[in-house]
mmCIF file of C-alpha atoms in Angstrom:
data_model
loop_
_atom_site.group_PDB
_atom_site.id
_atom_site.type_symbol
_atom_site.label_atom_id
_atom_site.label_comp_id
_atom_site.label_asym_id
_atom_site.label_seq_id
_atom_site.Cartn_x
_atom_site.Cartn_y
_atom_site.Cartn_z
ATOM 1 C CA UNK A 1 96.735 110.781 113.462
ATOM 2 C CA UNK A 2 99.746 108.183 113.828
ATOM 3 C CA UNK A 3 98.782 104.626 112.635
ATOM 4 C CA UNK A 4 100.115 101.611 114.849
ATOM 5 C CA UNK A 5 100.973 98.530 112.920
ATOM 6 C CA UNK A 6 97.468 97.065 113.346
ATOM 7 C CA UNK A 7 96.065 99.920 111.354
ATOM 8 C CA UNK A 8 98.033 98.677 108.677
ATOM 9 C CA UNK A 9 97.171 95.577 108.579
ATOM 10 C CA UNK A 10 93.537 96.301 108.725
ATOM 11 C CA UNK A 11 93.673 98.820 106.197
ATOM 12 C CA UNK A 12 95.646 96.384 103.665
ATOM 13 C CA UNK A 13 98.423 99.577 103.894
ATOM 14 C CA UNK A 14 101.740 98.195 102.120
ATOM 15 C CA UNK A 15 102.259 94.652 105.232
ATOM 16 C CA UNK A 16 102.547 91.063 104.860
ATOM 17 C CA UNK A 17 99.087 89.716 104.397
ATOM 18 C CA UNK A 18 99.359 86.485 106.526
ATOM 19 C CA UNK A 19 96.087 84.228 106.869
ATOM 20 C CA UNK A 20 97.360 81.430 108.576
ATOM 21 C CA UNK A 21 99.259 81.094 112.578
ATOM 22 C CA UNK A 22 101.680 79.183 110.870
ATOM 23 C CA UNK A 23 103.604 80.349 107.777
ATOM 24 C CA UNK A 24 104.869 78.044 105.295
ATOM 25 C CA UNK A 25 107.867 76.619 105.378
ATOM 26 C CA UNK A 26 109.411 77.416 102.029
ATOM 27 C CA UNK A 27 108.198 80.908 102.479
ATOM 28 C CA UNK A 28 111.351 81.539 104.273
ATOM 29 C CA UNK A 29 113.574 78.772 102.424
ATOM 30 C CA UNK A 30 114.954 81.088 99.913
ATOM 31 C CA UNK A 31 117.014 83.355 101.679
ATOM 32 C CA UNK A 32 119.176 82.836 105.300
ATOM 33 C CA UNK A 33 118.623 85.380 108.182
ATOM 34 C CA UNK A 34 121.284 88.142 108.696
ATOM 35 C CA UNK A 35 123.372 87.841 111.909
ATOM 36 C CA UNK A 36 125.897 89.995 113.115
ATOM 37 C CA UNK A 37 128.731 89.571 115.657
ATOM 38 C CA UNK A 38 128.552 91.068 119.433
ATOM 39 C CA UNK A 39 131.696 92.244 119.372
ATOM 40 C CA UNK A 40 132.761 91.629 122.963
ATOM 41 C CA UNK A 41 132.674 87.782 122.287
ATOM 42 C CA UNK A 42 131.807 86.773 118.660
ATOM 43 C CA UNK A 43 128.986 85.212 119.128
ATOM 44 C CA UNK A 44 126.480 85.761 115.914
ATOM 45 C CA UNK A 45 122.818 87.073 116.506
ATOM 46 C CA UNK A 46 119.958 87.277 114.014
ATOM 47 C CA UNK A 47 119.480 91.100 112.963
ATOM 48 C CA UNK A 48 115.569 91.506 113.992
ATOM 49 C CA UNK A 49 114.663 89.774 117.126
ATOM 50 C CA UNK A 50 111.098 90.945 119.117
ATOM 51 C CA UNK A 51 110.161 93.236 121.648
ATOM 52 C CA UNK A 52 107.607 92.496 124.515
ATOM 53 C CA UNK A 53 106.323 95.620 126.348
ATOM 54 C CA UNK A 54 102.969 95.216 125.580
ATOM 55 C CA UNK A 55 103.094 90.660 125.720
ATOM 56 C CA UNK A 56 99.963 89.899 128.758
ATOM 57 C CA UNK A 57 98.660 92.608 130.996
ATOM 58 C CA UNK A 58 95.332 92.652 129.725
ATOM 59 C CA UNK A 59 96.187 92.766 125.912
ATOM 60 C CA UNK A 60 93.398 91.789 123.845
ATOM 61 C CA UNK A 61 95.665 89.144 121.983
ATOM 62 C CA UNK A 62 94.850 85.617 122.792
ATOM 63 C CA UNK A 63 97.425 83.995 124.741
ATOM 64 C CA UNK A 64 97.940 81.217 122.156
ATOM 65 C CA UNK A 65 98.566 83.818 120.125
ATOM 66 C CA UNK A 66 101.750 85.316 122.219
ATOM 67 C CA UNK A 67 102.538 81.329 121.991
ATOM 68 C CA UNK A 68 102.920 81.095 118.525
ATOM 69 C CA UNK A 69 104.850 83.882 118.490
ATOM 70 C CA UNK A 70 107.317 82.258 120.511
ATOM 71 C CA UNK A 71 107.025 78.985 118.503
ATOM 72 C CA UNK A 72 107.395 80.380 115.445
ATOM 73 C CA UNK A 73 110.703 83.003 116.329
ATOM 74 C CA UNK A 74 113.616 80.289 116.229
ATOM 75 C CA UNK A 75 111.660 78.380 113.338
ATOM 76 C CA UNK A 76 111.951 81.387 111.023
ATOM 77 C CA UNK A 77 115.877 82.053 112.403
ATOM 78 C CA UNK A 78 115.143 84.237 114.559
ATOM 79 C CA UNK A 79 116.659 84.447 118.636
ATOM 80 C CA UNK A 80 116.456 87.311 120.701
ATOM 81 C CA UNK A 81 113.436 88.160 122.747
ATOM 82 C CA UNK A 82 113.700 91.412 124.583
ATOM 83 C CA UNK A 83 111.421 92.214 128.014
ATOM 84 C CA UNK A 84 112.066 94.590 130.787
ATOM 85 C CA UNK A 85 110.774 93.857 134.606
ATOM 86 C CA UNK A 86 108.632 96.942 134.428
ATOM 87 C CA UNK A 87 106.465 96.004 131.502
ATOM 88 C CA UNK A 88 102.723 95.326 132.068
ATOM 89 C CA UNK A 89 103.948 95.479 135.654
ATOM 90 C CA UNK A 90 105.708 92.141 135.442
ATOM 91 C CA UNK A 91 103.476 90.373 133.498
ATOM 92 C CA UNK A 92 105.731 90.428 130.104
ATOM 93 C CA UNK A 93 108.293 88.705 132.098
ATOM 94 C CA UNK A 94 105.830 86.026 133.420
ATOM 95 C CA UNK A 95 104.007 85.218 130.383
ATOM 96 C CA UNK A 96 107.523 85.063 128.577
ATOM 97 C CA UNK A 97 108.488 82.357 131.372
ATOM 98 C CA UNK A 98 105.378 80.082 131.005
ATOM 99 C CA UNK A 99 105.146 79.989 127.211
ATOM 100 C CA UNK A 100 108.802 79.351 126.605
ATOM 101 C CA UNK A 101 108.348 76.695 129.710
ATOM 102 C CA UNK A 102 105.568 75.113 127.951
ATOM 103 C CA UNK A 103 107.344 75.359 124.508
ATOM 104 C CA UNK A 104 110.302 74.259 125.690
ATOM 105 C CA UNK A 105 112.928 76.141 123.411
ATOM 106 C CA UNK A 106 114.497 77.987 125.992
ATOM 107 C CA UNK A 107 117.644 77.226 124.692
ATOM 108 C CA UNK A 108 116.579 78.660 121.008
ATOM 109 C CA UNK A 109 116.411 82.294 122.250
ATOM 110 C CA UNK A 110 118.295 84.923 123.385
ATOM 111 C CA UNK A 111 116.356 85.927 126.422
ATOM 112 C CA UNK A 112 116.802 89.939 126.993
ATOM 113 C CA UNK A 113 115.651 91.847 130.033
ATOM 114 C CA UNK A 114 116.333 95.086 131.975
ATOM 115 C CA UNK A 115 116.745 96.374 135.921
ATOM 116 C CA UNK A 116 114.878 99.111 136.601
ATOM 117 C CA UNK A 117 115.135 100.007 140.334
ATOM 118 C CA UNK A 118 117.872 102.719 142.971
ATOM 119 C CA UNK A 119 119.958 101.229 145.659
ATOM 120 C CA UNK A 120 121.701 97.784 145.622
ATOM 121 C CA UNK A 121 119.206 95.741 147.484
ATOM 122 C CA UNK A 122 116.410 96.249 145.309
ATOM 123 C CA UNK A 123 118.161 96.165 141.878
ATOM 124 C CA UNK A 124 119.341 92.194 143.400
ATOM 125 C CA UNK A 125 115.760 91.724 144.606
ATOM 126 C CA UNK A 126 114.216 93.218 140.956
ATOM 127 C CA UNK A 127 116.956 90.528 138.954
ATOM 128 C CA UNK A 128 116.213 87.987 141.616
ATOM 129 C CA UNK A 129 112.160 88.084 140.569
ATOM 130 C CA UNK A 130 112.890 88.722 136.828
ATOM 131 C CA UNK A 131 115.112 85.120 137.045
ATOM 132 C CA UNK A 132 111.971 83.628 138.782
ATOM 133 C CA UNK A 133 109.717 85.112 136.116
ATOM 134 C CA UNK A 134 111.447 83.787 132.784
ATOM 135 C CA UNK A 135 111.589 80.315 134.472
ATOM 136 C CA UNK A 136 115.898 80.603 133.267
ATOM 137 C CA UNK A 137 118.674 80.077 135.682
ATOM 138 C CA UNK A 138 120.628 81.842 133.010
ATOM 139 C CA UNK A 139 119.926 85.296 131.498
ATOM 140 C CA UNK A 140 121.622 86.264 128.084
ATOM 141 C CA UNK A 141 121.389 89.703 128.941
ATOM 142 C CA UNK A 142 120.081 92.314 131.317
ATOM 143 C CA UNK A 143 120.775 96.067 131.130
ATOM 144 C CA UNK A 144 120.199 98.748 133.082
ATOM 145 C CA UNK A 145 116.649 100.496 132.092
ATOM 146 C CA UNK A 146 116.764 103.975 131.331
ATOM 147 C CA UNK A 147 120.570 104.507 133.168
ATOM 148 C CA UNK A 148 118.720 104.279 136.285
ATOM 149 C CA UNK A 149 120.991 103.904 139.191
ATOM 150 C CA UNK A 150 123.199 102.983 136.745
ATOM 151 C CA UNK A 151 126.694 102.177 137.987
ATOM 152 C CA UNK A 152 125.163 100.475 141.449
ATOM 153 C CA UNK A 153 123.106 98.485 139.026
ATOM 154 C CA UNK A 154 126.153 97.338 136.695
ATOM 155 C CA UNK A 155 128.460 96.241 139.570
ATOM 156 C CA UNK A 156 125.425 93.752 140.867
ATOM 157 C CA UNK A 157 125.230 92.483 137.136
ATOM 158 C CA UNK A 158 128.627 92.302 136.690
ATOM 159 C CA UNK A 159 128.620 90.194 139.859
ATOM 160 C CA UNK A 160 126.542 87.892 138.302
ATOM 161 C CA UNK A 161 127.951 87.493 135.031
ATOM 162 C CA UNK A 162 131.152 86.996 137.182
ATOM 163 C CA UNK A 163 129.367 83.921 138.756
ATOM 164 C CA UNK A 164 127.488 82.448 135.535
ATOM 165 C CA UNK A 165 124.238 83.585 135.685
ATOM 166 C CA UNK A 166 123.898 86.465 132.677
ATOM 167 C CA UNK A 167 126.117 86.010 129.540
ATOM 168 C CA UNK A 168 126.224 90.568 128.964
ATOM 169 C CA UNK A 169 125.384 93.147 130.438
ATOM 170 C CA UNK A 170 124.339 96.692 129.101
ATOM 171 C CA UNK A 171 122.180 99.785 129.476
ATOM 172 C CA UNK A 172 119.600 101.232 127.625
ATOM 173 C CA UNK A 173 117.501 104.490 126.654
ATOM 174 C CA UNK A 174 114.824 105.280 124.740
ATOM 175 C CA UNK A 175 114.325 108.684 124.929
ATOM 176 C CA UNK A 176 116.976 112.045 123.340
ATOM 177 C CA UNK A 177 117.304 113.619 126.565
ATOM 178 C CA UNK A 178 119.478 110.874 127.980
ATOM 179 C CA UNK A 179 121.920 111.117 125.294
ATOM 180 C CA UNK A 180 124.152 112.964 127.234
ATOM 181 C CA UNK A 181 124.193 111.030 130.159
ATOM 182 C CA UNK A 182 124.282 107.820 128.432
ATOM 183 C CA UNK A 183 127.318 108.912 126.423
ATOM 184 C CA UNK A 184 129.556 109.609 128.793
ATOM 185 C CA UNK A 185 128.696 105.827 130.229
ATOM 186 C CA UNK A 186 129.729 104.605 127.153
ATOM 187 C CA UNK A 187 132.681 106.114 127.676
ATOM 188 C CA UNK A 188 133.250 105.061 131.142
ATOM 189 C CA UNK A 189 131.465 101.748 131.619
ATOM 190 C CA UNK A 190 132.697 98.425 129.990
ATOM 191 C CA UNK A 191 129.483 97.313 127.966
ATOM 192 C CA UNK A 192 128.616 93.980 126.166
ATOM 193 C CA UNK A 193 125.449 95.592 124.674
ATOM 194 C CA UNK A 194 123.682 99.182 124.844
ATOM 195 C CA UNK A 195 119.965 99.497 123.513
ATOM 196 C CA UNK A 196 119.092 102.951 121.741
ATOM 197 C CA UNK A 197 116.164 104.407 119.766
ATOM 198 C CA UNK A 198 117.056 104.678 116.375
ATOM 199 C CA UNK A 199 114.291 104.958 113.270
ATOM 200 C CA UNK A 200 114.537 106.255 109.833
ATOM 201 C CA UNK A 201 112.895 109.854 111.081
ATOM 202 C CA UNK A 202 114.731 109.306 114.238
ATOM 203 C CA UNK A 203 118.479 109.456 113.582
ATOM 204 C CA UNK A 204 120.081 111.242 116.103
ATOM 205 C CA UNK A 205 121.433 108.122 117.773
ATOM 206 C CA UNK A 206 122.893 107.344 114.397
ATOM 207 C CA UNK A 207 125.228 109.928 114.179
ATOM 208 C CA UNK A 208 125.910 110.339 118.500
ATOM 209 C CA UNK A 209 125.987 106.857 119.965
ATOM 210 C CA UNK A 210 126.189 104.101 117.180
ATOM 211 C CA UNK A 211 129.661 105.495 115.950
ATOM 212 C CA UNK A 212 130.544 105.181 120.127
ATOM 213 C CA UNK A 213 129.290 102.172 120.110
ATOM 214 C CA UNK A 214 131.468 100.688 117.050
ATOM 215 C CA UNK A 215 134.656 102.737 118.738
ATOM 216 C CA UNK A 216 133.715 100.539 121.943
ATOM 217 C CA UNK A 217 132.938 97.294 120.680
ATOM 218 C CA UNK A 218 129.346 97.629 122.050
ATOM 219 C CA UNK A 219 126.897 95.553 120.211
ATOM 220 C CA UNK A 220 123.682 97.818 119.752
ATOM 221 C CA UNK A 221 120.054 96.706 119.917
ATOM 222 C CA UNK A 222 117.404 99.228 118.898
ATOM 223 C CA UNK A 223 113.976 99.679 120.150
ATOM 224 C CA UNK A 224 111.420 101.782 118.408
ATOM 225 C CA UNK A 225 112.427 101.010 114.916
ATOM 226 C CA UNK A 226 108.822 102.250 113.932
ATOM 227 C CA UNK A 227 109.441 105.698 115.765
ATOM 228 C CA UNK A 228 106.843 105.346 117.982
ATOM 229 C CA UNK A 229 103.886 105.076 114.787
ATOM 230 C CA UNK A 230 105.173 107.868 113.461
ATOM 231 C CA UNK A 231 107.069 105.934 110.281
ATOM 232 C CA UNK A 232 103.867 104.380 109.625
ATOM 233 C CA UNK A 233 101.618 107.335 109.556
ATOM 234 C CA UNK A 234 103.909 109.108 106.946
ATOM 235 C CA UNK A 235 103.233 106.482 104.498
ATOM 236 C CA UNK A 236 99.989 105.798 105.387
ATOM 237 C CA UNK A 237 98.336 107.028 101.997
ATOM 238 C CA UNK A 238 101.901 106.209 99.562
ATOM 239 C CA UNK A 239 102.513 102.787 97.408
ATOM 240 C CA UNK A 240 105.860 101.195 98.303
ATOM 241 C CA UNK A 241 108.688 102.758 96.022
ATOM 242 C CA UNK A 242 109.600 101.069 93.164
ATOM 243 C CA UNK A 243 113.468 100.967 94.868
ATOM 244 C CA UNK A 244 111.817 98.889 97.831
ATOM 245 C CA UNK A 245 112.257 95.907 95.140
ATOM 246 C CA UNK A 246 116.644 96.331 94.957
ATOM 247 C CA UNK A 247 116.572 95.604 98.270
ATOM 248 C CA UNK A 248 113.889 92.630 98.710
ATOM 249 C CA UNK A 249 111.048 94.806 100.644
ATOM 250 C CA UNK A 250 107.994 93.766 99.960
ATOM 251 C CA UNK A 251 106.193 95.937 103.129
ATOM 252 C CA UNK A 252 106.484 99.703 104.489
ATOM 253 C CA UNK A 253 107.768 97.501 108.112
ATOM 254 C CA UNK A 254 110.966 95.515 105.877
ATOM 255 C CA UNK A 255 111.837 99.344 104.425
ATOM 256 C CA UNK A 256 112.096 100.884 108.196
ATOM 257 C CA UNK A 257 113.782 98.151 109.319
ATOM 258 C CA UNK A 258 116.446 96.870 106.894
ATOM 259 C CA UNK A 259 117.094 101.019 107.378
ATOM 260 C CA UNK A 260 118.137 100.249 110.937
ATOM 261 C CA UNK A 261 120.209 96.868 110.554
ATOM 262 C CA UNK A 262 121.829 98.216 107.405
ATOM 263 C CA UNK A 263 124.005 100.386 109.831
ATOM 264 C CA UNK A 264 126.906 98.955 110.417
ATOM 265 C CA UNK A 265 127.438 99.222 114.356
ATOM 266 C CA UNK A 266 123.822 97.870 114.748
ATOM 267 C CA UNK A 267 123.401 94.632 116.007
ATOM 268 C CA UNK A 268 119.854 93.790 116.030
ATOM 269 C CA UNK A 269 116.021 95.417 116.169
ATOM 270 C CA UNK A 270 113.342 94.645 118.086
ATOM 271 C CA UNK A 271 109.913 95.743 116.935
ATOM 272 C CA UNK A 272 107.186 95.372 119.781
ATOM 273 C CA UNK A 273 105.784 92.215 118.118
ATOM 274 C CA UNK A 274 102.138 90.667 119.419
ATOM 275 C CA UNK A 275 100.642 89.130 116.250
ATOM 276 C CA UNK A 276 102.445 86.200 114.001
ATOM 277 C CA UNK A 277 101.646 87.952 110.551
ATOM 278 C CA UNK A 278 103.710 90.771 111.981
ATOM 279 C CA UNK A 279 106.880 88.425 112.978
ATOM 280 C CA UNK A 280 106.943 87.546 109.515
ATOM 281 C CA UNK A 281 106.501 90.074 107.988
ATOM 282 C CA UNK A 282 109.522 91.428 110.421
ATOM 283 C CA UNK A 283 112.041 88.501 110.170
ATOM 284 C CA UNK A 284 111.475 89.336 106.615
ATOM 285 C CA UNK A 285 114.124 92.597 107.030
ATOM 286 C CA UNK A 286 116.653 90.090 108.608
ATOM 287 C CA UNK A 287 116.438 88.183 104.550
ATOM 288 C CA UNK A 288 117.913 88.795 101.112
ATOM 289 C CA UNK A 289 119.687 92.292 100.206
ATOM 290 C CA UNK A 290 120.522 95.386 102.498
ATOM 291 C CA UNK A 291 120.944 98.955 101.595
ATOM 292 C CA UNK A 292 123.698 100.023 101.001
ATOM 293 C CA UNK A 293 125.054 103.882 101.778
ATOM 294 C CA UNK A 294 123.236 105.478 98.957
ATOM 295 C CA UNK A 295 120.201 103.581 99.965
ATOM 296 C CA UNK A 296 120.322 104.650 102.579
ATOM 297 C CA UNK A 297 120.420 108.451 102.031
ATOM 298 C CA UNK A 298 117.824 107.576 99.447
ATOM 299 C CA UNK A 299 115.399 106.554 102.060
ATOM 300 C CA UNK A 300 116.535 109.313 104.073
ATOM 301 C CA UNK A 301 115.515 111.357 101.640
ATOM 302 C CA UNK A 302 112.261 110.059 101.098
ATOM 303 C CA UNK A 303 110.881 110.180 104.389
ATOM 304 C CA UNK A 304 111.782 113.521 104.998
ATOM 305 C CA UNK A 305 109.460 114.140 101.876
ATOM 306 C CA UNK A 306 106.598 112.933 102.947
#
């Protein structure tokens, strides 16, 4: 059985108990957010940001709910909001673009999103929509989904970052079996930013692509920082360690992912985030102490225990 995060929180498993939409203030007064440097132009970006795949398309969350979400991201330091034009068949995108719209803080996030299409013409057309979508005339970043099409896909964004309209450019994978592939276009391709799965029971992209990626100057975003449900399943029956206290964890969620942005060529994760108890309980990795490299193997070590 793998547990998402919303088992958790219904069972009471080892998360943030949040009761209220909007968190208090001094909850998050004590300690400043992490950021970390894309290397290809300095500019600092808070260490856990969100991912979107499953924002609208029918999701049982209340859209006011997806709203606060949005609201509450820059208030608690964090920036970068990650969406792809293929999730919920567009309708991440679109959602993203009215509630930020209607918020009006477009200019507190770093708005994230991906190509996913072959052949010139529709990779333009795909970006074209995506720009219509998000309601931006600028994107921070888009990267090619899943190295599809790849190199016909970077010379259209590289176009456009020539001309203004996306700040990086990148590619990303979430699945082993691309490794290969994407390697050797790390090795070949000028990157701002690459997106790879990377989890505390998932490390191969640890000790492949994030040692590339620091060789390269490629700032890396991870996605499934929860490997999938697994991480949470494996813990579903343990107490948090007493060690989760020398590095200011106070949920099973901070542990996995202060694992992740503790790595030194790792720029950011972005945990598929719905529900405001579960952004704070998140931005909570981004605060107070890291591990450091016997922490690290510590954890390591207890996962693979369990």
């Amino acid at each position: 059985m793998q547990l998402t995060r919303r088992d958790m929180v219904r069972l009471g498993l080892g998360t943030l108990a949040v009761s209220a939409l909007r968190p208090l203030p001094g909850l998050f007064a004590q300690s400043p957010v992490h950021t970390k440097d894309i290397p290809s132009s300095g500019e600092r970006i808070p260490i856990v940001g969100i991912g979107t795949r499953d924002f609208g398309g029918g999701s049982p969350v209340p859209r006011e709910e997806y709203k606060e979400v949005l609201r509450q991201l820059p208030e608690l330091g964090g920036k970068v909001v990650d969406t792809a034009t293929g999730y919920q068949g567009g309708a991440s995108e679109t959602l993203i673009g009215e509630l930020v719209s209607e918020l009006g803080n477009r200019d507190r996030l770093f708005l994230a999103t991906k190509v996913n299409a072959s052949g010139k013409q529709a990779g333009v057309s795909q970006i074209e929509q995506s720009f219509q979508r998000l309601r931006t005339n600028r994107m921070d970043l888009i990267a090619v989904h899943n190295i599809r099409d790849t190199v016909t896909q970077l010379a259209t964004l590289r176009e456009m970052k020539q001309a203004g309209r996306i700040r990086y450019v990148g590619i990303t994978t979430s699945f082993e079996n691309q490794y290969e592939e994407f390697e050797a276009l790390m090795k070949t391709q000028t990157l701002d930013f690459v997106q790879v799965d990377y989890a505390l029971d998932n490390r191969v992209a640890g000790a492949r692509l994030l040692p590339l990626a620091a060789d390269r100057g490629m700032a890396v975003m991870v996605n499934l920082p929860f490997g999938r449900g697994r991480l949470f399943a494996a813990v579903q029956n343990q107490a948090l360690p007493d060690w989760a206290k020398e590095i200011d964890c106070t949920s099973w969620a901070q542990i996995f992912l202060k694992y992740i942005v503790s790595h030194s060529a790792v720029t950011c994760a972005i945990p598929g985030t719905r529900r405001v108890p579960h952004l704070v309980d998140n931005i909570q990795a981004a605060q107070g102490r890291l591990p450091d490299a016997a922490m690290r193997r510590r954890m390591e070590q207890f996962i693979e225990s369990v």
